Amino acid sequence: MKHSIWRDKETQKRYQQHVSQKPTDTPCEFCILKRDDGQVLGDAGTFWLVNNIFPYTIWDNFYVDEHLMLVPKRHVDSIGRFTDKELQTYGKLLAEYEDNGYSVYGRAASNSAKSVAHQHTHLIKVSNRRIGTLVFLDRFNFTYFR
């Protein structure tokens, strides 16, 4: 397995419940973020820095230490639709986080795995602990990391 992204069993269960129970007529969950929201960690002008409430446990076969997201304040579905100011801020922020050991990951607007249409970029910092063994049997609801 060259690339793996996993949430622990409990987080994945909460995530699936969140996605399946989200009414279609509710406002975009990233458009309603606010500075005093417990999820928002910082204000970077045209972007929010937020704590992912459904963080990955494993990324590239390493345990995840921190999983943040960079979310534009304006509702936009892709990086290609950013304004010049947003692009400039975005580039600076990504460079800063990458310099501090974060991997950068985002899904295309057309990617069916994207659960929120509002563009968001994952900032993932992994530990130095590699996963030796990963077994996941969904039918039996069993997950094992070693």
Short mmCIF file of N, CA, C and O in Angstrom, two decimals:
data_model
loop_
_atom_site.label_atom_id
_atom_site.label_comp_id
_atom_site.label_asym_id
_atom_site.label_seq_id
_atom_site.Cartn_x
_atom_site.Cartn_y
_atom_site.Cartn_z
N MET A 1 0.85 -1.17 0.00
CA MET A 1 0.00 0.00 0.00
C MET A 1 0.90 1.24 0.00
O MET A 1 1.62 1.48 0.94
N LYS A 2 0.87 2.02 -1.08
CA LYS A 2 1.74 3.17 -1.19
C LYS A 2 1.18 4.40 -0.51
O LYS A 2 1.90 5.24 -0.03
N HIS A 3 -0.12 4.58 -0.53
CA HIS A 3 -0.73 5.78 0.01
C HIS A 3 -1.98 5.39 0.79
O HIS A 3 -2.84 4.71 0.27
N SER A 4 -2.05 5.81 2.03
CA SER A 4 -3.24 5.49 2.81
C SER A 4 -3.70 6.70 3.61
O SER A 4 -2.90 7.46 4.13
N ILE A 5 -4.99 6.87 3.64
CA ILE A 5 -5.64 7.91 4.43
C ILE A 5 -6.73 7.22 5.22
O ILE A 5 -7.60 6.57 4.64
N TRP A 6 -6.67 7.33 6.54
CA TRP A 6 -7.65 6.66 7.39
C TRP A 6 -8.05 7.56 8.54
O TRP A 6 -7.23 8.31 9.07
N ARG A 7 -9.31 7.41 8.96
CA ARG A 7 -9.76 7.97 10.23
C ARG A 7 -9.93 6.79 11.17
O ARG A 7 -10.22 5.68 10.73
N ASP A 8 -9.79 7.05 12.47
CA ASP A 8 -10.08 5.95 13.39
C ASP A 8 -11.57 5.65 13.34
O ASP A 8 -12.37 6.41 12.80
N LYS A 9 -11.94 4.51 13.85
CA LYS A 9 -13.30 3.98 13.73
C LYS A 9 -14.35 4.96 14.27
O LYS A 9 -15.36 5.21 13.61
N GLU A 10 -14.12 5.54 15.42
CA GLU A 10 -15.10 6.44 16.03
C GLU A 10 -15.24 7.73 15.23
O GLU A 10 -16.35 8.21 15.00
N THR A 11 -14.12 8.30 14.80
CA THR A 11 -14.16 9.53 14.00
C THR A 11 -14.85 9.29 12.67
O THR A 11 -15.66 10.10 12.21
N GLN A 12 -14.56 8.16 12.03
CA GLN A 12 -15.20 7.82 10.76
C GLN A 12 -16.70 7.65 10.93
O GLN A 12 -17.49 8.09 10.09
N LYS A 13 -17.11 7.05 12.02
CA LYS A 13 -18.53 6.87 12.30
C LYS A 13 -19.22 8.23 12.47
O LYS A 13 -20.29 8.47 11.89
N ARG A 14 -18.59 9.14 13.23
CA ARG A 14 -19.15 10.49 13.40
C ARG A 14 -19.21 11.24 12.07
O ARG A 14 -20.19 11.92 11.77
N TYR A 15 -18.16 11.09 11.26
CA TYR A 15 -18.11 11.74 9.95
C TYR A 15 -19.23 11.23 9.04
O TYR A 15 -19.94 12.01 8.41
N GLN A 16 -19.41 9.92 8.98
CA GLN A 16 -20.45 9.34 8.13
C GLN A 16 -21.84 9.77 8.59
O GLN A 16 -22.71 10.05 7.77
N GLN A 17 -22.05 9.85 9.91
CA GLN A 17 -23.33 10.32 10.44
C GLN A 17 -23.55 11.78 10.04
O GLN A 17 -24.64 12.16 9.63
N HIS A 18 -22.51 12.58 10.17
CA HIS A 18 -22.59 14.00 9.82
C HIS A 18 -22.98 14.18 8.36
O HIS A 18 -23.88 14.94 8.02
N VAL A 19 -22.30 13.47 7.47
CA VAL A 19 -22.56 13.58 6.04
C VAL A 19 -23.95 13.07 5.69
O VAL A 19 -24.69 13.70 4.93
N SER A 20 -24.35 11.94 6.25
CA SER A 20 -25.64 11.35 5.90
C SER A 20 -26.82 12.11 6.50
O SER A 20 -27.92 12.06 5.94
N GLN A 21 -26.62 12.81 7.61
CA GLN A 21 -27.73 13.50 8.27
C GLN A 21 -27.81 14.98 7.92
O GLN A 21 -28.69 15.68 8.40
N LYS A 22 -26.88 15.46 7.10
CA LYS A 22 -26.86 16.87 6.75
C LYS A 22 -28.00 17.17 5.78
O LYS A 22 -28.01 16.64 4.66
N PRO A 23 -28.95 18.01 6.18
CA PRO A 23 -30.04 18.36 5.27
C PRO A 23 -29.50 19.10 4.05
O PRO A 23 -28.55 19.87 4.16
N THR A 24 -30.11 18.87 2.91
CA THR A 24 -29.62 19.49 1.67
C THR A 24 -29.92 20.98 1.60
O THR A 24 -29.29 21.70 0.84
N ASP A 25 -30.87 21.47 2.39
CA ASP A 25 -31.24 22.88 2.33
C ASP A 25 -30.52 23.74 3.37
O ASP A 25 -30.85 24.90 3.56
N THR A 26 -29.52 23.19 4.07
CA THR A 26 -28.79 23.96 5.07
C THR A 26 -27.70 24.77 4.38
O THR A 26 -27.20 24.41 3.33
N PRO A 27 -27.29 25.89 5.01
CA PRO A 27 -26.20 26.68 4.42
C PRO A 27 -24.88 25.90 4.45
O PRO A 27 -24.71 24.98 5.23
N CYS A 28 -23.98 26.30 3.58
CA CYS A 28 -22.66 25.68 3.53
C CYS A 28 -21.99 25.78 4.90
O CYS A 28 -21.92 26.86 5.47
N GLU A 29 -21.51 24.66 5.40
CA GLU A 29 -20.95 24.66 6.75
C GLU A 29 -19.66 25.47 6.87
O GLU A 29 -19.30 25.92 7.96
N PHE A 30 -18.95 25.71 5.78
CA PHE A 30 -17.76 26.55 5.83
C PHE A 30 -18.10 28.02 5.69
O PHE A 30 -17.35 28.88 6.14
N CYS A 31 -19.23 28.34 5.06
CA CYS A 31 -19.65 29.74 4.92
C CYS A 31 -20.12 30.33 6.25
O CYS A 31 -20.13 31.54 6.41
N ILE A 32 -20.50 29.50 7.18
CA ILE A 32 -21.02 30.01 8.46
C ILE A 32 -19.97 29.97 9.58
O ILE A 32 -20.29 30.24 10.73
N LEU A 33 -18.72 29.66 9.24
CA LEU A 33 -17.66 29.71 10.25
C LEU A 33 -17.51 31.14 10.75
O LEU A 33 -17.65 32.09 9.99
N LYS A 34 -17.20 31.27 12.04
CA LYS A 34 -17.01 32.60 12.65
C LYS A 34 -15.76 32.57 13.51
O LYS A 34 -15.34 31.53 14.01
N ARG A 35 -15.18 33.75 13.68
CA ARG A 35 -13.94 33.90 14.44
C ARG A 35 -14.05 33.28 15.84
O ARG A 35 -13.12 32.67 16.31
N ASP A 36 -15.20 33.42 16.48
CA ASP A 36 -15.36 32.90 17.85
C ASP A 36 -15.83 31.45 17.87
O ASP A 36 -16.10 30.89 18.92
N ASP A 37 -15.92 30.84 16.71
CA ASP A 37 -16.27 29.43 16.60
C ASP A 37 -15.11 28.61 17.18
O ASP A 37 -13.96 28.88 16.88
N GLY A 38 -15.38 27.61 17.97
CA GLY A 38 -14.33 26.79 18.55
C GLY A 38 -13.48 26.07 17.52
O GLY A 38 -12.36 25.66 17.79
N GLN A 39 -14.00 25.92 16.30
CA GLN A 39 -13.27 25.24 15.24
C GLN A 39 -12.24 26.16 14.58
O GLN A 39 -11.22 25.71 14.08
N VAL A 40 -12.50 27.47 14.58
CA VAL A 40 -11.61 28.44 13.94
C VAL A 40 -10.41 28.71 14.84
O VAL A 40 -10.56 29.11 15.99
N LEU A 41 -9.22 28.48 14.29
CA LEU A 41 -7.98 28.70 15.03
C LEU A 41 -7.32 30.03 14.69
O LEU A 41 -6.55 30.56 15.49
N GLY A 42 -7.60 30.56 13.50
CA GLY A 42 -6.98 31.80 13.10
C GLY A 42 -7.65 32.44 11.91
O GLY A 42 -8.34 31.79 11.13
N ASP A 43 -7.44 33.75 11.80
CA ASP A 43 -7.99 34.55 10.71
C ASP A 43 -6.81 35.03 9.87
O ASP A 43 -5.93 35.73 10.36
N ALA A 44 -6.78 34.64 8.60
CA ALA A 44 -5.69 35.03 7.70
C ALA A 44 -6.24 35.90 6.58
O ALA A 44 -5.99 35.65 5.40
N GLY A 45 -7.01 36.90 6.92
CA GLY A 45 -7.55 37.81 5.93
C GLY A 45 -8.70 37.20 5.15
O GLY A 45 -9.84 37.21 5.59
N THR A 46 -8.41 36.63 4.01
CA THR A 46 -9.45 36.04 3.16
C THR A 46 -9.68 34.56 3.46
O THR A 46 -10.49 33.92 2.79
N PHE A 47 -8.96 34.03 4.45
CA PHE A 47 -9.05 32.60 4.80
C PHE A 47 -9.21 32.41 6.30
O PHE A 47 -8.74 33.21 7.10
N TRP A 48 -9.85 31.31 6.64
CA TRP A 48 -9.86 30.83 8.02
C TRP A 48 -8.89 29.66 8.13
O TRP A 48 -8.79 28.85 7.21
N LEU A 49 -8.21 29.56 9.24
CA LEU A 49 -7.45 28.36 9.58
C LEU A 49 -8.32 27.64 10.60
O LEU A 49 -8.69 28.21 11.63
N VAL A 50 -8.71 26.40 10.28
CA VAL A 50 -9.63 25.68 11.15
C VAL A 50 -9.07 24.32 11.54
O VAL A 50 -8.27 23.71 10.81
N ASN A 51 -9.51 23.86 12.68
CA ASN A 51 -9.20 22.52 13.15
C ASN A 51 -10.20 21.56 12.49
O ASN A 51 -11.40 21.81 12.51
N ASN A 52 -9.71 20.51 11.87
CA ASN A 52 -10.61 19.54 11.25
C ASN A 52 -11.30 18.74 12.35
O ASN A 52 -10.63 18.09 13.15
N ILE A 53 -12.62 18.79 12.38
CA ILE A 53 -13.36 18.08 13.44
C ILE A 53 -13.51 16.59 13.15
O ILE A 53 -13.96 15.84 14.00
N PHE A 54 -13.10 16.18 11.94
CA PHE A 54 -13.08 14.76 11.57
C PHE A 54 -11.67 14.44 11.04
O PHE A 54 -11.50 14.10 9.87
N PRO A 55 -10.66 14.53 11.90
CA PRO A 55 -9.27 14.42 11.42
C PRO A 55 -8.90 13.00 10.98
O PRO A 55 -9.47 12.02 11.44
N TYR A 56 -7.94 12.95 10.06
CA TYR A 56 -7.35 11.68 9.68
C TYR A 56 -6.47 11.18 10.82
O TYR A 56 -5.85 11.96 11.53
N THR A 57 -6.42 9.89 10.99
CA THR A 57 -5.56 9.25 11.99
C THR A 57 -4.25 8.83 11.34
O THR A 57 -3.20 8.87 11.97
N ILE A 58 -4.35 8.43 10.07
CA ILE A 58 -3.17 7.95 9.33
C ILE A 58 -3.11 8.69 7.99
O ILE A 58 -4.13 8.85 7.31
N TRP A 59 -1.91 9.10 7.63
CA TRP A 59 -1.66 9.75 6.34
C TRP A 59 -0.34 9.21 5.81
O TRP A 59 0.67 9.27 6.49
N ASP A 60 -0.35 8.69 4.61
CA ASP A 60 0.86 8.12 4.00
C ASP A 60 1.56 7.11 4.91
O ASP A 60 2.79 7.07 4.99
N ASN A 61 0.77 6.32 5.61
CA ASN A 61 1.27 5.26 6.51
C ASN A 61 2.01 5.78 7.73
O ASN A 61 2.83 5.07 8.31
N PHE A 62 1.73 7.02 8.13
CA PHE A 62 2.25 7.59 9.37
C PHE A 62 1.08 8.07 10.21
O PHE A 62 0.04 8.46 9.67
N TYR A 63 1.23 8.05 11.53
CA TYR A 63 0.21 8.61 12.41
C TYR A 63 0.17 10.12 12.23
O TYR A 63 1.21 10.76 12.07
N VAL A 64 -1.03 10.69 12.26
CA VAL A 64 -1.22 12.13 12.11
C VAL A 64 -1.14 12.79 13.49
O VAL A 64 -1.83 12.37 14.42
N ASP A 65 -0.31 13.83 13.59
CA ASP A 65 -0.22 14.60 14.82
C ASP A 65 -1.22 15.76 14.83
O ASP A 65 -1.78 16.10 15.87
N GLU A 66 -1.42 16.37 13.66
CA GLU A 66 -2.31 17.53 13.59
C GLU A 66 -2.94 17.59 12.20
O GLU A 66 -2.28 17.36 11.20
N HIS A 67 -4.24 17.91 12.17
CA HIS A 67 -4.97 17.99 10.91
C HIS A 67 -5.79 19.29 10.91
O HIS A 67 -6.81 19.39 11.55
N LEU A 68 -5.28 20.26 10.16
CA LEU A 68 -5.92 21.56 10.04
C LEU A 68 -6.48 21.71 8.63
O LEU A 68 -6.19 20.89 7.76
N MET A 69 -7.26 22.76 8.42
CA MET A 69 -7.73 23.06 7.07
C MET A 69 -7.66 24.57 6.85
O MET A 69 -7.88 25.36 7.76
N LEU A 70 -7.36 24.92 5.63
CA LEU A 70 -7.36 26.31 5.19
C LEU A 70 -8.62 26.49 4.35
O LEU A 70 -8.81 25.79 3.34
N VAL A 71 -9.52 27.39 4.80
CA VAL A 71 -10.83 27.54 4.17
C VAL A 71 -11.03 29.00 3.76
O VAL A 71 -10.94 29.89 4.60
N PRO A 72 -11.29 29.25 2.46
CA PRO A 72 -11.58 30.62 2.06
C PRO A 72 -12.85 31.11 2.72
O PRO A 72 -13.81 30.35 2.88
N LYS A 73 -12.86 32.37 3.12
CA LYS A 73 -14.06 32.93 3.75
C LYS A 73 -15.19 33.07 2.74
O LYS A 73 -16.36 32.93 3.08
N ARG A 74 -14.84 33.34 1.50
CA ARG A 74 -15.82 33.48 0.43
C ARG A 74 -16.14 32.09 -0.11
O ARG A 74 -15.26 31.26 -0.25
N HIS A 75 -17.42 31.85 -0.40
CA HIS A 75 -17.79 30.55 -0.95
C HIS A 75 -17.25 30.44 -2.37
O HIS A 75 -17.63 31.21 -3.26
N VAL A 76 -16.36 29.49 -2.57
CA VAL A 76 -15.76 29.23 -3.87
C VAL A 76 -15.47 27.74 -3.93
O VAL A 76 -15.09 27.13 -2.93
N ASP A 77 -15.68 27.12 -5.09
CA ASP A 77 -15.54 25.67 -5.16
C ASP A 77 -14.19 25.18 -5.63
O ASP A 77 -13.89 23.99 -5.53
N SER A 78 -13.35 26.07 -6.16
CA SER A 78 -12.04 25.61 -6.62
C SER A 78 -11.00 26.72 -6.53
O SER A 78 -11.34 27.91 -6.55
N ILE A 79 -9.75 26.32 -6.46
CA ILE A 79 -8.64 27.26 -6.41
C ILE A 79 -8.61 28.12 -7.67
O ILE A 79 -8.27 29.30 -7.62
N GLY A 80 -9.01 27.56 -8.79
CA GLY A 80 -9.03 28.29 -10.05
C GLY A 80 -9.98 29.48 -10.06
O GLY A 80 -9.88 30.34 -10.93
N ARG A 81 -10.87 29.55 -9.09
CA ARG A 81 -11.82 30.66 -9.01
C ARG A 81 -11.41 31.69 -7.95
O ARG A 81 -12.15 32.62 -7.66
N PHE A 82 -10.23 31.52 -7.34
CA PHE A 82 -9.74 32.49 -6.37
C PHE A 82 -9.46 33.83 -7.05
O PHE A 82 -9.04 33.87 -8.22
N THR A 83 -9.65 34.91 -6.30
CA THR A 83 -9.23 36.23 -6.77
C THR A 83 -7.71 36.31 -6.68
O THR A 83 -7.07 35.45 -6.04
N ASP A 84 -7.12 37.34 -7.28
CA ASP A 84 -5.67 37.51 -7.19
C ASP A 84 -5.22 37.64 -5.73
O ASP A 84 -4.21 37.07 -5.34
N LYS A 85 -5.99 38.37 -4.94
CA LYS A 85 -5.65 38.54 -3.51
C LYS A 85 -5.71 37.20 -2.79
O LYS A 85 -4.83 36.88 -1.99
N GLU A 86 -6.75 36.41 -3.06
CA GLU A 86 -6.88 35.10 -2.42
C GLU A 86 -5.72 34.19 -2.84
O GLU A 86 -5.15 33.49 -2.00
N LEU A 87 -5.37 34.21 -4.12
CA LEU A 87 -4.25 33.38 -4.60
C LEU A 87 -2.94 33.76 -3.91
O LEU A 87 -2.17 32.89 -3.52
N GLN A 88 -2.70 35.04 -3.76
CA GLN A 88 -1.48 35.50 -3.11
C GLN A 88 -1.44 35.06 -1.65
O GLN A 88 -0.43 34.52 -1.18
N THR A 89 -2.53 35.26 -0.94
CA THR A 89 -2.60 34.86 0.47
C THR A 89 -2.48 33.35 0.60
O THR A 89 -1.75 32.84 1.46
N TYR A 90 -3.17 32.62 -0.27
CA TYR A 90 -3.16 31.16 -0.26
C TYR A 90 -1.74 30.63 -0.46
O TYR A 90 -1.27 29.77 0.30
N GLY A 91 -1.05 31.15 -1.45
CA GLY A 91 0.32 30.71 -1.71
C GLY A 91 1.24 30.95 -0.53
O GLY A 91 2.04 30.09 -0.17
N LYS A 92 1.13 32.10 0.08
CA LYS A 92 1.97 32.42 1.25
C LYS A 92 1.67 31.48 2.42
O LYS A 92 2.59 30.99 3.08
N LEU A 93 0.38 31.23 2.65
CA LEU A 93 0.00 30.35 3.76
C LEU A 93 0.47 28.91 3.52
O LEU A 93 1.00 28.27 4.43
N LEU A 94 0.27 28.41 2.30
CA LEU A 94 0.72 27.05 2.00
C LEU A 94 2.22 26.92 2.17
O LEU A 94 2.71 25.93 2.73
N ALA A 95 2.97 27.89 1.70
CA ALA A 95 4.43 27.86 1.83
C ALA A 95 4.84 27.86 3.30
O ALA A 95 5.73 27.10 3.71
N GLU A 96 4.17 28.65 4.11
CA GLU A 96 4.47 28.72 5.55
C GLU A 96 4.22 27.37 6.23
O GLU A 96 5.06 26.88 6.99
N TYR A 97 3.07 26.78 5.94
CA TYR A 97 2.75 25.50 6.58
C TYR A 97 3.63 24.37 6.05
O TYR A 97 4.06 23.51 6.82
N GLU A 98 3.90 24.37 4.77
CA GLU A 98 4.80 23.35 4.22
C GLU A 98 6.19 23.47 4.85
O GLU A 98 6.81 22.46 5.20
N ASP A 99 6.68 24.69 5.02
CA ASP A 99 7.97 24.91 5.68
C ASP A 99 7.99 24.39 7.11
O ASP A 99 9.04 24.06 7.65
N ASN A 100 6.81 24.32 7.72
CA ASN A 100 6.70 23.83 9.10
C ASN A 100 6.31 22.36 9.17
O ASN A 100 5.84 21.88 10.21
N GLY A 101 6.48 21.63 8.07
CA GLY A 101 6.31 20.19 8.09
C GLY A 101 4.93 19.66 7.78
O GLY A 101 4.66 18.47 7.99
N TYR A 102 4.04 20.49 7.28
CA TYR A 102 2.69 20.04 6.95
C TYR A 102 2.62 19.59 5.50
O TYR A 102 3.16 20.25 4.60
N SER A 103 1.94 18.48 5.25
CA SER A 103 1.60 18.08 3.89
C SER A 103 0.36 18.84 3.49
O SER A 103 -0.50 19.15 4.32
N VAL A 104 0.24 19.14 2.22
CA VAL A 104 -0.87 19.93 1.69
C VAL A 104 -1.70 19.04 0.78
O VAL A 104 -1.16 18.38 -0.10
N TYR A 105 -3.03 19.03 1.00
CA TYR A 105 -3.89 18.15 0.21
C TYR A 105 -5.24 18.81 -0.03
O TYR A 105 -5.86 19.33 0.89
N GLY A 106 -5.67 18.78 -1.27
CA GLY A 106 -6.99 19.29 -1.61
C GLY A 106 -7.60 18.46 -2.72
O GLY A 106 -6.89 17.91 -3.55
N ARG A 107 -8.91 18.36 -2.73
CA ARG A 107 -9.62 17.61 -3.77
C ARG A 107 -10.18 18.58 -4.80
O ARG A 107 -10.60 19.68 -4.46
N ALA A 108 -10.20 18.14 -6.03
CA ALA A 108 -10.79 18.93 -7.11
C ALA A 108 -12.28 19.11 -6.87
O ALA A 108 -12.93 18.27 -6.24
N ALA A 109 -12.83 20.20 -7.38
CA ALA A 109 -14.27 20.47 -7.23
C ALA A 109 -15.11 19.32 -7.78
O ALA A 109 -16.18 19.02 -7.24
N SER A 110 -14.63 18.66 -8.81
CA SER A 110 -15.38 17.57 -9.44
C SER A 110 -15.19 16.21 -8.76
O SER A 110 -15.85 15.23 -9.13
N ASN A 111 -14.33 16.13 -7.75
CA ASN A 111 -14.04 14.86 -7.08
C ASN A 111 -15.26 14.42 -6.27
O ASN A 111 -15.71 15.14 -5.37
N SER A 112 -15.78 13.25 -6.54
CA SER A 112 -16.98 12.77 -5.85
C SER A 112 -16.73 12.45 -4.38
O SER A 112 -17.68 12.34 -3.60
N ALA A 113 -15.48 12.33 -3.97
CA ALA A 113 -15.16 12.07 -2.56
C ALA A 113 -15.19 13.35 -1.72
O ALA A 113 -15.14 13.29 -0.50
N LYS A 114 -15.30 14.48 -2.36
CA LYS A 114 -15.34 15.77 -1.65
C LYS A 114 -16.70 15.95 -1.01
O LYS A 114 -17.72 15.98 -1.69
N SER A 115 -16.73 16.05 0.32
CA SER A 115 -18.01 16.08 1.03
C SER A 115 -18.58 17.48 1.19
O SER A 115 -19.75 17.64 1.50
N VAL A 116 -17.77 18.51 1.01
CA VAL A 116 -18.22 19.89 1.09
C VAL A 116 -17.80 20.59 -0.19
O VAL A 116 -16.60 20.59 -0.52
N ALA A 117 -18.74 21.20 -0.90
CA ALA A 117 -18.42 21.84 -2.18
C ALA A 117 -17.50 23.04 -2.02
O ALA A 117 -16.73 23.37 -2.91
N HIS A 118 -17.53 23.70 -0.88
CA HIS A 118 -16.69 24.85 -0.59
C HIS A 118 -15.22 24.39 -0.58
O HIS A 118 -14.87 23.44 0.11
N GLN A 119 -14.38 25.06 -1.36
CA GLN A 119 -12.97 24.66 -1.44
C GLN A 119 -12.35 24.69 -0.05
O GLN A 119 -12.60 25.60 0.74
N HIS A 120 -11.56 23.69 0.25
CA HIS A 120 -10.81 23.65 1.51
C HIS A 120 -9.56 22.80 1.28
O HIS A 120 -9.59 21.84 0.51
N THR A 121 -8.49 23.19 1.92
CA THR A 121 -7.22 22.51 1.74
C THR A 121 -6.79 21.93 3.08
O THR A 121 -6.76 22.64 4.09
N HIS A 122 -6.47 20.65 3.09
CA HIS A 122 -6.03 19.97 4.30
C HIS A 122 -4.55 20.25 4.53
O HIS A 122 -3.74 20.19 3.61
N LEU A 123 -4.22 20.55 5.77
CA LEU A 123 -2.83 20.74 6.21
C LEU A 123 -2.58 19.65 7.25
O LEU A 123 -3.16 19.68 8.34
N ILE A 124 -1.74 18.69 6.90
CA ILE A 124 -1.59 17.48 7.72
C ILE A 124 -0.14 17.33 8.17
O ILE A 124 0.77 17.26 7.34
N LYS A 125 0.04 17.28 9.48
CA LYS A 125 1.37 17.08 10.04
C LYS A 125 1.43 15.67 10.63
O LYS A 125 0.61 15.32 11.48
N VAL A 126 2.37 14.89 10.14
CA VAL A 126 2.48 13.50 10.62
C VAL A 126 3.60 13.38 11.65
O VAL A 126 4.50 14.20 11.71
N SER A 127 3.50 12.33 12.44
CA SER A 127 4.54 12.02 13.41
C SER A 127 5.66 11.25 12.70
O SER A 127 5.55 10.96 11.51
N ASN A 128 6.66 10.90 13.43
CA ASN A 128 7.73 10.07 12.84
C ASN A 128 7.45 8.59 13.07
O ASN A 128 8.30 7.77 12.83
N ARG A 129 6.24 8.26 13.53
CA ARG A 129 5.86 6.87 13.79
C ARG A 129 5.16 6.29 12.57
O ARG A 129 4.03 6.64 12.28
N ARG A 130 5.81 5.40 11.88
CA ARG A 130 5.24 4.74 10.70
C ARG A 130 4.35 3.58 11.16
O ARG A 130 4.60 2.93 12.14
N ILE A 131 3.29 3.34 10.40
CA ILE A 131 2.39 2.22 10.66
C ILE A 131 3.06 0.96 10.13
O ILE A 131 3.40 0.89 8.96
N GLY A 132 3.25 -0.01 10.99
CA GLY A 132 3.85 -1.27 10.57
C GLY A 132 2.84 -2.17 9.90
O GLY A 132 3.08 -2.76 8.86
N THR A 133 1.64 -2.24 10.48
CA THR A 133 0.59 -3.11 9.96
C THR A 133 -0.73 -2.35 10.02
O THR A 133 -1.03 -1.70 11.01
N LEU A 134 -1.50 -2.46 8.97
CA LEU A 134 -2.81 -1.83 8.93
C LEU A 134 -3.79 -2.86 8.40
O LEU A 134 -3.66 -3.34 7.28
N VAL A 135 -4.75 -3.22 9.23
CA VAL A 135 -5.78 -4.18 8.83
C VAL A 135 -7.13 -3.52 9.08
O VAL A 135 -7.38 -3.00 10.16
N PHE A 136 -7.99 -3.53 8.07
CA PHE A 136 -9.32 -2.95 8.22
C PHE A 136 -10.31 -3.88 7.56
O PHE A 136 -10.27 -4.09 6.35
N LEU A 137 -11.17 -4.46 8.34
CA LEU A 137 -12.21 -5.36 7.83
C LEU A 137 -13.55 -4.72 8.12
O LEU A 137 -14.06 -4.79 9.22
N ASP A 138 -14.13 -4.06 7.13
CA ASP A 138 -15.38 -3.34 7.31
C ASP A 138 -16.54 -4.25 7.65
O ASP A 138 -17.37 -3.93 8.47
N ARG A 139 -16.59 -5.41 7.03
CA ARG A 139 -17.69 -6.34 7.26
C ARG A 139 -17.81 -6.73 8.74
O ARG A 139 -18.89 -6.86 9.28
N PHE A 140 -16.67 -6.87 9.39
CA PHE A 140 -16.66 -7.25 10.80
C PHE A 140 -16.47 -6.05 11.71
O PHE A 140 -16.35 -6.19 12.91
N ASN A 141 -16.37 -4.83 11.10
CA ASN A 141 -16.21 -3.61 11.87
C ASN A 141 -14.97 -3.66 12.75
O ASN A 141 -15.03 -3.36 13.93
N PHE A 142 -13.85 -4.06 12.19
CA PHE A 142 -12.62 -4.25 12.94
C PHE A 142 -11.50 -3.42 12.31
O PHE A 142 -11.31 -3.42 11.11
N THR A 143 -10.81 -2.65 13.12
CA THR A 143 -9.66 -1.87 12.65
C THR A 143 -8.47 -2.18 13.55
O THR A 143 -8.60 -2.21 14.77
N TYR A 144 -7.30 -2.38 12.95
CA TYR A 144 -6.10 -2.68 13.72
C TYR A 144 -4.93 -1.90 13.16
O TYR A 144 -4.63 -1.98 11.97
N PHE A 145 -4.28 -1.09 13.97
CA PHE A 145 -3.07 -0.35 13.59
C PHE A 145 -1.93 -0.88 14.44
O PHE A 145 -2.11 -1.13 15.62
N ARG A 146 -0.76 -1.00 13.85
CA ARG A 146 0.40 -1.39 14.65
C ARG A 146 1.62 -0.68 14.14
O ARG A 146 1.83 -0.47 13.01
#
